[in-house]
Coordinates of C-alpha atoms and ligand atoms in Angstrom, one line a residue:
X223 CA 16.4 -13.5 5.0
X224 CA 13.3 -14.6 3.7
X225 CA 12.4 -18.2 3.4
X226 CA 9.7 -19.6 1.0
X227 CA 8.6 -23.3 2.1
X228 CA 6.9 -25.0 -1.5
X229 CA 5.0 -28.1 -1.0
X230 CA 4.4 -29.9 -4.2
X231 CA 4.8 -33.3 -5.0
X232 CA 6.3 -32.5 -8.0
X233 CA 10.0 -32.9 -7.7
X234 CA 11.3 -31.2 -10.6
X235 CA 8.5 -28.3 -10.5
X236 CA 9.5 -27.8 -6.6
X237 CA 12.9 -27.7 -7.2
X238 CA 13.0 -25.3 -10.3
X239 CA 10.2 -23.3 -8.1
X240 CA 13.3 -22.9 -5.4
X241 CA 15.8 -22.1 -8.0
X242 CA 14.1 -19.0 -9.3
X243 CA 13.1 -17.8 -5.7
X244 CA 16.6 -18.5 -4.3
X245 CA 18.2 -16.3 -7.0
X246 CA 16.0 -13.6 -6.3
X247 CA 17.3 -14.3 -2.7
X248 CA 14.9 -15.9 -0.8
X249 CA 16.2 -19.1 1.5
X250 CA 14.1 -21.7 0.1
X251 CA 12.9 -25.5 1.8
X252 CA 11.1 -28.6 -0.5
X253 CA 8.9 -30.7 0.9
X254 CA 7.2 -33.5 -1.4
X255 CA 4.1 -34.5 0.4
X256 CA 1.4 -32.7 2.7
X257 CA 3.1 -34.4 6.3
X258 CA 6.5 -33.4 5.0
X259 CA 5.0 -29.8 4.7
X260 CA 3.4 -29.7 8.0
X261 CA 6.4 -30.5 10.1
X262 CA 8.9 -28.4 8.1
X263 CA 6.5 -25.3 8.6
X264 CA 6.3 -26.2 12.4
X265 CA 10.2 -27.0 12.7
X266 CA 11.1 -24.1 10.2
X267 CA 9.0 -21.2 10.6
X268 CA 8.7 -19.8 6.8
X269 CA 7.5 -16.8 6.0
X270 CA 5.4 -17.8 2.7
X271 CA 4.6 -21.1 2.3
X272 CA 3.7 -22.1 -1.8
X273 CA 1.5 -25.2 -1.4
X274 CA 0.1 -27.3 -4.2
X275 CA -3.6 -28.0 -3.5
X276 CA -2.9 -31.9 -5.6
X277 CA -0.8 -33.7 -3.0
X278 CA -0.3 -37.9 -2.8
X279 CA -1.3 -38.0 1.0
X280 CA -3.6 -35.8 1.9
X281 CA -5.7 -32.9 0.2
X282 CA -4.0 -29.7 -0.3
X283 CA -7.3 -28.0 1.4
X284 CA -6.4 -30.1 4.4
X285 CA -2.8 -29.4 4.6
X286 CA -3.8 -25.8 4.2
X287 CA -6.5 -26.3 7.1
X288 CA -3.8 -27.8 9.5
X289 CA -1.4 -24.9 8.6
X290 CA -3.5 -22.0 8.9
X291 CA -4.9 -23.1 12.3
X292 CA -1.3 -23.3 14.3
X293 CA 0.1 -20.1 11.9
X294 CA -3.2 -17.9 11.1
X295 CA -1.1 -15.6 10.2
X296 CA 1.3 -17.3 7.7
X297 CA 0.7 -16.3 4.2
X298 CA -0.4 -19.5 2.0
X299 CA 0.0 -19.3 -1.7
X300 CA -2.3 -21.8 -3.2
X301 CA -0.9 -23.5 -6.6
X302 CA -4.0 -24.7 -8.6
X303 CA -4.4 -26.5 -12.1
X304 CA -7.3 -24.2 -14.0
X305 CA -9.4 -26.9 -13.2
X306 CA -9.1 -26.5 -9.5
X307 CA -10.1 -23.2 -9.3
X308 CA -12.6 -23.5 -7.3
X309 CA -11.1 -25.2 -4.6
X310 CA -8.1 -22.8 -4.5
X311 CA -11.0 -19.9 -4.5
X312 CA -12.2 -22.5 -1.7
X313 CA -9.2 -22.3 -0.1
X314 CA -8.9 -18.4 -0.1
X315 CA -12.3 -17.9 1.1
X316 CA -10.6 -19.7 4.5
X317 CA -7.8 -17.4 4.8
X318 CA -5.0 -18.5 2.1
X319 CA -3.5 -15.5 0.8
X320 CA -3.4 -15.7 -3.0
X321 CA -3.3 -18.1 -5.6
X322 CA -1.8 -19.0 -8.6
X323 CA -2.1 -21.9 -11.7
X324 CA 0.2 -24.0 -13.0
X325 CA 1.8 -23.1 -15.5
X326 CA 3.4 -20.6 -14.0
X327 CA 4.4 -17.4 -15.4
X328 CA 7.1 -16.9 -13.6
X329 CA 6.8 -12.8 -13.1
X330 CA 3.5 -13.0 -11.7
X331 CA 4.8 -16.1 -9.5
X332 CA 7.1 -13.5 -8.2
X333 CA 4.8 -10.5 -7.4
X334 CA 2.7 -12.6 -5.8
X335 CA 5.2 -14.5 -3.5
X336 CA 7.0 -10.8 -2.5
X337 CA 3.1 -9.3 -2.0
X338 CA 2.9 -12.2 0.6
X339 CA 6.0 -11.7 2.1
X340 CA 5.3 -8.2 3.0
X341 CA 1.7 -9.3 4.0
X342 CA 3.1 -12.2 6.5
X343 CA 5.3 -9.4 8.2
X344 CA 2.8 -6.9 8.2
X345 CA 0.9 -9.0 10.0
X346 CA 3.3 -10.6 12.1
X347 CA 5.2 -8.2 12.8
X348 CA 3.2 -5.6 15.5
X349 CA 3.6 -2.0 15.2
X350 CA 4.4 -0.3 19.0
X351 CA 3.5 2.5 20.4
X352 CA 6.3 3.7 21.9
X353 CA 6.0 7.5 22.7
X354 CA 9.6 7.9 24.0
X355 CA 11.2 6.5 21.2
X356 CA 14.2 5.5 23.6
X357 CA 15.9 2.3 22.2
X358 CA 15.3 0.1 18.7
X359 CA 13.4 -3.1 20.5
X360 CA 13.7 -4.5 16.5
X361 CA 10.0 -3.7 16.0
X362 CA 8.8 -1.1 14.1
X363 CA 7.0 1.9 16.5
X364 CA 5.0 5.0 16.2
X365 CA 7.0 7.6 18.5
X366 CA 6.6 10.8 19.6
X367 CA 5.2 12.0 22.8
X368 CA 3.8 15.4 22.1
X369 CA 0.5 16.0 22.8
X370 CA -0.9 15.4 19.0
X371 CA 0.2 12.5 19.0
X372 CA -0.6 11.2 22.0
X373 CA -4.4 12.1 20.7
X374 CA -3.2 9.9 18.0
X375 CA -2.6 6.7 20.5
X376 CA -5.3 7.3 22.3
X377 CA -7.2 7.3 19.3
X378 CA -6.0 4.3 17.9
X379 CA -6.8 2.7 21.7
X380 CA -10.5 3.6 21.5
X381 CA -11.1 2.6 17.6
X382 CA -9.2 -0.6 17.5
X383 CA -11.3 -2.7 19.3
X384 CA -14.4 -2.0 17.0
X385 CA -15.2 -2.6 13.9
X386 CA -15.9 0.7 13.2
X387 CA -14.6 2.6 9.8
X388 CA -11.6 4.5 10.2
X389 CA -10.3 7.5 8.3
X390 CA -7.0 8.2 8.7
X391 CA -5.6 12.0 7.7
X392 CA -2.2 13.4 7.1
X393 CA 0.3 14.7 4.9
X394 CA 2.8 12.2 3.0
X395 CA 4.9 10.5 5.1
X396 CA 3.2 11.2 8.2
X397 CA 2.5 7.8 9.4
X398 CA -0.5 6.8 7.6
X399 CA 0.3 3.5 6.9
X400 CA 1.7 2.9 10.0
X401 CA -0.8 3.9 12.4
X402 CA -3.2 1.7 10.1
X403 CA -1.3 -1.2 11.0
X404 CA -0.9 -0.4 14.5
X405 CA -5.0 -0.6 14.6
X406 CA -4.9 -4.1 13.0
X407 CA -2.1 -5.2 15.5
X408 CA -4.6 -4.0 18.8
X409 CA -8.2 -5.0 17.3
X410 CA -9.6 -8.6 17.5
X411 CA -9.3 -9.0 13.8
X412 CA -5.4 -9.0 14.5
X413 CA -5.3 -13.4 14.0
X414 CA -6.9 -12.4 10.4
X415 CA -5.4 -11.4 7.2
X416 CA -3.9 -7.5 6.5
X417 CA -4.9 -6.7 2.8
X418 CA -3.5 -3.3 1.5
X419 CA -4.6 -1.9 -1.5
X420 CA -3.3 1.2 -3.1
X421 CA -5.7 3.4 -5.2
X422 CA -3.1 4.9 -7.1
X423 CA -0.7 2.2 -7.5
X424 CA -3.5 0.1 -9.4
X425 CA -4.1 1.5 -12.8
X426 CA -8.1 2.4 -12.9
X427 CA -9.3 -0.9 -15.2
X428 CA -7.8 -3.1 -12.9
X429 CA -8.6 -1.6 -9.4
X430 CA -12.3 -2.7 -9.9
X431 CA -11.1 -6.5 -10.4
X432 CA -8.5 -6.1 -7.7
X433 CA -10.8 -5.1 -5.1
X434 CA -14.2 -6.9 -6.2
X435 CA -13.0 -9.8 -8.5
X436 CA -14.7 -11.4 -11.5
X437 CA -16.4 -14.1 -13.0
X438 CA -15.3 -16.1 -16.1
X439 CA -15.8 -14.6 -19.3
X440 CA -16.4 -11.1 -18.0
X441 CA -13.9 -9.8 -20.0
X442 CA -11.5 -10.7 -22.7
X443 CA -9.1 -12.6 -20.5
X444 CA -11.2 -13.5 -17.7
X445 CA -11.1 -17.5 -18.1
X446 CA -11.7 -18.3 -14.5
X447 CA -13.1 -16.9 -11.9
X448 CA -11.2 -14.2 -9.6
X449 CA -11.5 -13.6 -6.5
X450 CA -10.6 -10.0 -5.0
X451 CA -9.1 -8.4 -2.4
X452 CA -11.8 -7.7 -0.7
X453 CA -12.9 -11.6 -0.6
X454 CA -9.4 -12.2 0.3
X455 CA -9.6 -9.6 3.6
X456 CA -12.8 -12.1 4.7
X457 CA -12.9 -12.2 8.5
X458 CA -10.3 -9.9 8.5
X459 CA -9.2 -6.1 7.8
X460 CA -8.8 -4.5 4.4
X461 CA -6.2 -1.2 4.5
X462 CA -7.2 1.0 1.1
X463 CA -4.4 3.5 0.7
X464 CA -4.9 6.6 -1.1
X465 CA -8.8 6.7 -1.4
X466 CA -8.7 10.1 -2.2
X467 CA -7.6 8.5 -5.7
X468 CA -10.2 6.0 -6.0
X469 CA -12.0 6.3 -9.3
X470 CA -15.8 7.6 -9.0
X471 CA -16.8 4.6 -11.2
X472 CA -15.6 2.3 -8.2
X473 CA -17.1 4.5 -5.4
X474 CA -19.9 3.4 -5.7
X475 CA -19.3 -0.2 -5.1
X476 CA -17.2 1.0 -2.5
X477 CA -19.4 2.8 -0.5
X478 CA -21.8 -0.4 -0.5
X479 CA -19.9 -2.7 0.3
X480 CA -19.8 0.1 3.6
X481 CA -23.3 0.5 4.1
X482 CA -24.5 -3.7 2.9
X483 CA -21.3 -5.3 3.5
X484 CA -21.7 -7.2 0.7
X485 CA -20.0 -7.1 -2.5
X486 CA -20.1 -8.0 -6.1
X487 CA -17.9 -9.6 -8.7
X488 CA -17.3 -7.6 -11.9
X489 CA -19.8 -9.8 -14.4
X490 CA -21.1 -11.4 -10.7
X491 CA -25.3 -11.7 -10.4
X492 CA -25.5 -12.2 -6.8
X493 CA -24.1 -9.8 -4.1
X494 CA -22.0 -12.1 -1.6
X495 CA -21.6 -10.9 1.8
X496 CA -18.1 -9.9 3.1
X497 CA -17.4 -9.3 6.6
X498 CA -14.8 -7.1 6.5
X499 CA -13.4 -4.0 8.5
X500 CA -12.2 -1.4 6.4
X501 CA -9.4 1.1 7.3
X502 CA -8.4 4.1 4.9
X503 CA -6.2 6.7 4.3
X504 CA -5.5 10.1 1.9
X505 CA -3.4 12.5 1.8
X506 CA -5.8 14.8 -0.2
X507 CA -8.0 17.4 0.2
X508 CA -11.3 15.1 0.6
X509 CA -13.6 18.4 0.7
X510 CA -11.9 19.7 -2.6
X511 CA -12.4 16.4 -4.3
X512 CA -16.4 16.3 -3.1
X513 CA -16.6 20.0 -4.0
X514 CA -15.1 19.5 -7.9
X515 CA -16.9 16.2 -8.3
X516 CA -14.5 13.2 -8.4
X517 CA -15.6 12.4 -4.8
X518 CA -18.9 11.1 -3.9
X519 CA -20.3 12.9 -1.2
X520 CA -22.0 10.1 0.5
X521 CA -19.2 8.7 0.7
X522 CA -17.4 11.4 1.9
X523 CA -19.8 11.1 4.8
X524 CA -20.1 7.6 5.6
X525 CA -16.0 7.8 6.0
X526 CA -15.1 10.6 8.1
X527 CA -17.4 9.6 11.0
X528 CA -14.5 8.2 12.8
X529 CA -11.4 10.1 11.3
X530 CA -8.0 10.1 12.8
X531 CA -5.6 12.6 11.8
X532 CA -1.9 12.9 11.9
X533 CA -0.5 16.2 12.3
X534 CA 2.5 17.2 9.9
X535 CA 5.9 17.1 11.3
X536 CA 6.4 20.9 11.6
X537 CA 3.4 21.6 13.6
X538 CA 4.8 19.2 16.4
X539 CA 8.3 19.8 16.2
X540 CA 8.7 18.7 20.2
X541 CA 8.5 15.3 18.8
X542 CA 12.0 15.7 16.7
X543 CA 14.5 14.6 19.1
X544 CA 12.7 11.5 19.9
X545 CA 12.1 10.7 16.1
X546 CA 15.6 11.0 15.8
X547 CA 16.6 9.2 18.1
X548 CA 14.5 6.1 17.3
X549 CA 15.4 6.2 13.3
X550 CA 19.1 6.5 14.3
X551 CA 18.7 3.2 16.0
X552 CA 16.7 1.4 14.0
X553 CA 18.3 2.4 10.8
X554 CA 22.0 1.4 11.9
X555 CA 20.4 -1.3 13.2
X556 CA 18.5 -2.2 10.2
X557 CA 21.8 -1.6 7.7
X558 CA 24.1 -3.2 10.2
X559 CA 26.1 -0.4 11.0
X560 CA 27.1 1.3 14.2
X561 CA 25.2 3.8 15.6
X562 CA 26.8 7.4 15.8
X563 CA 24.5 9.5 17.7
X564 CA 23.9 13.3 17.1
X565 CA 25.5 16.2 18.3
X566 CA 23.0 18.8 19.3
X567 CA 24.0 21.4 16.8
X568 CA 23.1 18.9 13.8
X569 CA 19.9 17.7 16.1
X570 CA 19.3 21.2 16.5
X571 CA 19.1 21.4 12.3
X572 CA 16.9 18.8 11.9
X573 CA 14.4 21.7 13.8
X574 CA 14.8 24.5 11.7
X575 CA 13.8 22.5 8.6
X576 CA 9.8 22.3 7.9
X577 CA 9.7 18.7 6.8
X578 CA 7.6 18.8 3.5
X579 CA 7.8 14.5 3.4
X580 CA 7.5 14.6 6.9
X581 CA 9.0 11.4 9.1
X582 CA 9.6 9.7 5.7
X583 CA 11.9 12.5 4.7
X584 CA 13.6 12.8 7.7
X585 CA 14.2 9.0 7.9
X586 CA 15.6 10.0 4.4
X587 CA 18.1 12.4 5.6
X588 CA 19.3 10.2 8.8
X589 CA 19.8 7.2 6.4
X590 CA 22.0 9.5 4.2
X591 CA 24.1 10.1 7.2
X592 CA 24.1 6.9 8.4
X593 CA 25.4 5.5 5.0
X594 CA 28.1 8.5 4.5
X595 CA 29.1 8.3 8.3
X596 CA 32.7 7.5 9.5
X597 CA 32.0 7.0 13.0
X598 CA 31.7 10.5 15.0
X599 CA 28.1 11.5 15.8
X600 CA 26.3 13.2 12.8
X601 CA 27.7 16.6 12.7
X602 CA 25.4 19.7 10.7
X603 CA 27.0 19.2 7.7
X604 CA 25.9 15.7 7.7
X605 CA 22.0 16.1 7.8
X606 CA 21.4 17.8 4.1
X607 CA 18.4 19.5 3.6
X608 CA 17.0 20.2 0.5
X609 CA 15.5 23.9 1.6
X610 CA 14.9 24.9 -2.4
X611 CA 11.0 25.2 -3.5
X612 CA 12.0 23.7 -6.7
X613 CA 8.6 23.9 -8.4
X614 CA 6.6 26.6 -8.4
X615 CA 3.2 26.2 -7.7
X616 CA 1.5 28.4 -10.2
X617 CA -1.3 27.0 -11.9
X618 CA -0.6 23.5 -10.9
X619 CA -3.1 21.3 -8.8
X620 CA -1.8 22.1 -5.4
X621 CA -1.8 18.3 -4.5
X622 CA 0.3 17.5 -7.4
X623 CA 2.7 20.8 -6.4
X624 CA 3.2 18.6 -3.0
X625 CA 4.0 15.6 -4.8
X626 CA 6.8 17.0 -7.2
X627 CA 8.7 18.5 -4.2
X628 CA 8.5 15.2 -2.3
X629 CA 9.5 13.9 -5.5
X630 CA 12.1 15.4 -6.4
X631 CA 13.2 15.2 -2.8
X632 CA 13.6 11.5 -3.4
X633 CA 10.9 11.0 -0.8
X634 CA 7.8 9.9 -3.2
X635 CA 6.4 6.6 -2.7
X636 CA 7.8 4.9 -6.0
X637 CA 4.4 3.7 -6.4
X638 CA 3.0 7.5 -7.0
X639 CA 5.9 8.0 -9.4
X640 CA 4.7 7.0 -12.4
X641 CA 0.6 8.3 -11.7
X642 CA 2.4 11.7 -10.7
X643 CA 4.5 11.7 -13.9
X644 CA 1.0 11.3 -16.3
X645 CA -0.3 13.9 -14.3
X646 CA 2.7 16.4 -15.0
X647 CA 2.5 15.4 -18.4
X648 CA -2.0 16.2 -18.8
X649 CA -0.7 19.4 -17.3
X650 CA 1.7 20.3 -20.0
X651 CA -1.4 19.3 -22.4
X652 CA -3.5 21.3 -20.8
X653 CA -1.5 24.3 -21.0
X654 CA -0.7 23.5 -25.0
X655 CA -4.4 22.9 -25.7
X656 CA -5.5 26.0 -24.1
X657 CA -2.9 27.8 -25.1
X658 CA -4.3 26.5 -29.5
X659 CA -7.8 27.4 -28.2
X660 CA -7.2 31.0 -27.1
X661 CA -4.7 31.9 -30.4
X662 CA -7.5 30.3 -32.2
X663 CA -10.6 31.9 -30.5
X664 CA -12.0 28.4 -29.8
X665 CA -11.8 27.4 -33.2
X666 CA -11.0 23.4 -32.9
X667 CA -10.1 22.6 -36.6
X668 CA -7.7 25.1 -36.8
X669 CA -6.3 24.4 -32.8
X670 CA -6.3 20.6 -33.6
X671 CA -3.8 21.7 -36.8
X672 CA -1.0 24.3 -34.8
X673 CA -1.2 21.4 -32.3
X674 CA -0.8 18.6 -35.1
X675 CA -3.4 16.4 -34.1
X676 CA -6.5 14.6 -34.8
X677 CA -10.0 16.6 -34.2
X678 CA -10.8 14.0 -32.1
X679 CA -8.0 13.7 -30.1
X680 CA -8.2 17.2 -29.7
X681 CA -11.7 16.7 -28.6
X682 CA -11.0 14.2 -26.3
X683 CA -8.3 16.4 -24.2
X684 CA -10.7 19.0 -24.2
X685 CA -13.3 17.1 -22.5
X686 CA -10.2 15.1 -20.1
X687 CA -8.7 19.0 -18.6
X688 CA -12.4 20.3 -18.5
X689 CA -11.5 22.8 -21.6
X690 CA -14.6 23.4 -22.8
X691 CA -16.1 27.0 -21.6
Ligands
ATP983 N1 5.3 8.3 14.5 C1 6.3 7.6 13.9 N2 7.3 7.1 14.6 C2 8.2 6.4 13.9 N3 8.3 6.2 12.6 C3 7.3 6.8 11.9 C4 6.3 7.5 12.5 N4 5.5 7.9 11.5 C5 6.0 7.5 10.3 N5 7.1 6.8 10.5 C6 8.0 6.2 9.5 O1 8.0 7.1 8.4 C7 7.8 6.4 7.2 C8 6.6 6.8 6.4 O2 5.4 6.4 7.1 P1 4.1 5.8 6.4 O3 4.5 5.0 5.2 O4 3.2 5.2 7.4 O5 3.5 7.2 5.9 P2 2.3 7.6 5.0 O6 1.5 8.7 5.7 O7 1.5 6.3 4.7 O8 2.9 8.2 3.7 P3 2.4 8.3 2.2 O9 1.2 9.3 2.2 O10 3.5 8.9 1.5 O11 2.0 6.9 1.8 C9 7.9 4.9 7.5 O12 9.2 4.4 7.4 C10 7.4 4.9 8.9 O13 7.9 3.8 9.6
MG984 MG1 1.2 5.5 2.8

């Protein structure tokens, strides 16, 4: 279980802080002053600590200073009065995870607190490599010992070390995010923070601020100044997941912070310098996105120079049986149950099957036999398939085409649910509007009226699904 330490010298705040995380079941610790905090991080061993930067004996800076330098890479949750903001930003620019101000709201309080918790293990916790699979050592590992992906490894090996750029290709659920972290875990930035960002997860007005930050009074709402992700990832390594999906509007900033290393805040004047490596992934067709426009080109170029690329799971089916051996252990292992084994009839099943979600589907499937499991090894029957091209692909962007069947296979990142749902729904729209502009002969007044809305509107769609030939 996860354990929160919160230093704050307020009693009451402290404890009602430990209430809320503990019934969102997180083991919780209080300490009162900065000493107190100290020793119950070095006797305890949280995973977050929350630490008020207003403490009786000694600065909350300090206390951060002194934690930070035994634990680098315990995450630190600064709590700051508005009127502290600049030391918490202070105290971020050293390698504290996040902050946030008192009053708290108590959502955001949480978001933040289970970001860090899967930050601090990310970090801590290295990924193998571990071609034989073999047994569960309790860590998480990249296995498989075909020869793709022993490319992979030794790709990893050679990149690591640098601070090179690094692309990393594949299908969903091929490893992506994994192999990032394995080249965190083996470079020298490994002491120094992990910041992931997601491109698709983020909606588009608020990627920009994520990743940049802002100054006060940018926008409506910006009453302090923000520090981004990118700030946050100083000294240290920034993962941006899914950069296939990052707007064109932020590419640009993007692609210098590449070439410069240097940054600015949204509403910023000066460009501050950032030292930060940057890894990224996509599953999509980079080339297609240059070619159609939404992908800058320069970009394009500056990222691929060193590109790593995972190989779907059907094109190196030799590295099944390890695969499933390691997820039956570490799944059992990971929900407490015993672990079965396979007969080789059901093992030989898992080998027919192409794998659309790749080693995330399959993880799927094993789990589901896991869970359902009365104790004999996983027979055929147990490992269901879902064989069925439910969607066809028709006119539908092919990426999106991928995403529904992974979706509907249960094997979607939950964070690309709700982007891939608006896009189903501007397909429908496009077909409707298309549909009212061929019946119509282009004619918008009267398309706008079968489809019951605005001219406008209608003119905006048309300009959003590239309508207008
Ligand atoms: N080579 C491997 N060995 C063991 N487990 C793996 C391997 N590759 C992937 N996995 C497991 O498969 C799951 C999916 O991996 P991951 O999240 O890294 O994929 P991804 O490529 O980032 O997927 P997506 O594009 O959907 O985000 C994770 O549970 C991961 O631990
Ligand atoms: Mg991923």
């Amino acid at each position: 279980m996860n354990q929160i330490l919160i230093i704050d010298d307020d009693q009451q705040l402290g404890l009602s802080f430990a209430k809320i995380l503990s019934q969102e079941g997180y083991k919780t610790a209080n300490a009162f002053t900065g000493s107190e905090g100290i020793e119950s991080v070095k006797r305890n061993r949280p995973n977050v600590v929350i630490l008020d930067i207003r403490l009786p004996d000694m600065g909350g800076l300090e206390v951060f200073e002194v934690i930070h330098e035994v634990f680098p890479k315990l995450p630190v949750i600064i709590i700051t009065a508005y009127s502290s903001t600049e030391t918490a930003i202070g105290a971020i620019q050293r390698g504290a995870f996040d902050y946030i101000y008192k009053p708290f709201d108590v959502p955001e309080m949480l978001l933040v607190v289970e970001k860090a918790v899967v930050a601090g293990r990310c970090m801590s916790s290295p990924v193998d490599v571990n071609p034989d699979g073999e047994i569960f050592s309790g860590r998480e590992a990249l296995v498989g010992s075909g020869s793709s992906m022993l490319e992979v490894y030794k790709a990893i090996g050679r990149v690591s070390p640098t601070d090179a750029t690094v692309l990393i290709r594949g299908e969903s659920g091929t490893g992506k995010e994994l192999v990032s972290r394995a080249i965190y875990n083996h470079s020298n930035r490994a002491d120094k923070p992990f910041v992931v960002v997601n491109c698709v997860a983020i909606p588009e007005t608020l990627l920009e601020s994520e990743l940049f930050g802002y100054e006060k009074g940018t926008f409506t709402g910006a009453m302090h100044r923000r520090v981004g992700k990118i700030e946050q990832a100083r000294g240290g390594t920034v993962f941006l997941d899914e950069i296939g999906d990052m707007p064109l509007s932020i590419q640009s900033k993007f692609l210098r912070l590449l070439q410069e290393n240097s940054i600015e805040r949204l509403g910023g004047k000066d460009p501050i310098d950032v030292d930060v490596r940057v890894v990224a992934a996509t599953n999509r067709d980079l080339e297609a996105a240059v070619a159609d426009g939404t992908f800058r080109e320069d970009l394009y170029y500056r990222l691929r120079v060193v590109t790593l690329t995972i190989p779907p799971l059907r094109e190196r089916k030799e590295d099944i049986d390890v695969l499933v051996e390691y997820l039956l252990a570490r799944l059992s292992s990971e929900m407490s149950l015993n672990n079965p084994g396979i007969t080789a009839e059901a093992l030989n099943k898992t080998k027919q099957y192409d794998w659309p979600g790749n080693i995330r589907e399959l993880s799927n499937v094993i789990k589901k036999a896991l869970i359902f499991n009365r104790g004999a090894p996983l027979q055929p029957e147990d490992i269901t398939l879902n064989q069925e091209r439910s969607v066809p692909n028709g006119d539908v962007d092919q990426a999106v085409a991928g995403d529904i069947q992974l979706w509907v296979r249960g094997v979607l990142h939950s964070e690309k649910q709700e982007k891939l749902f608006d896009s189903c729904l501007d397909h429908v729209a496009a077909l409707l509007v298309r549909e009212a502009l061929v019946i119509t002969h282009g004619n918008r007044s009267n398309a706008a009226k079968i489809l019951g809305i605005s001219r406008p509107t209608l003119h905006a769609k048309i300009d959003k699904y590239k309508l207008d030939t």
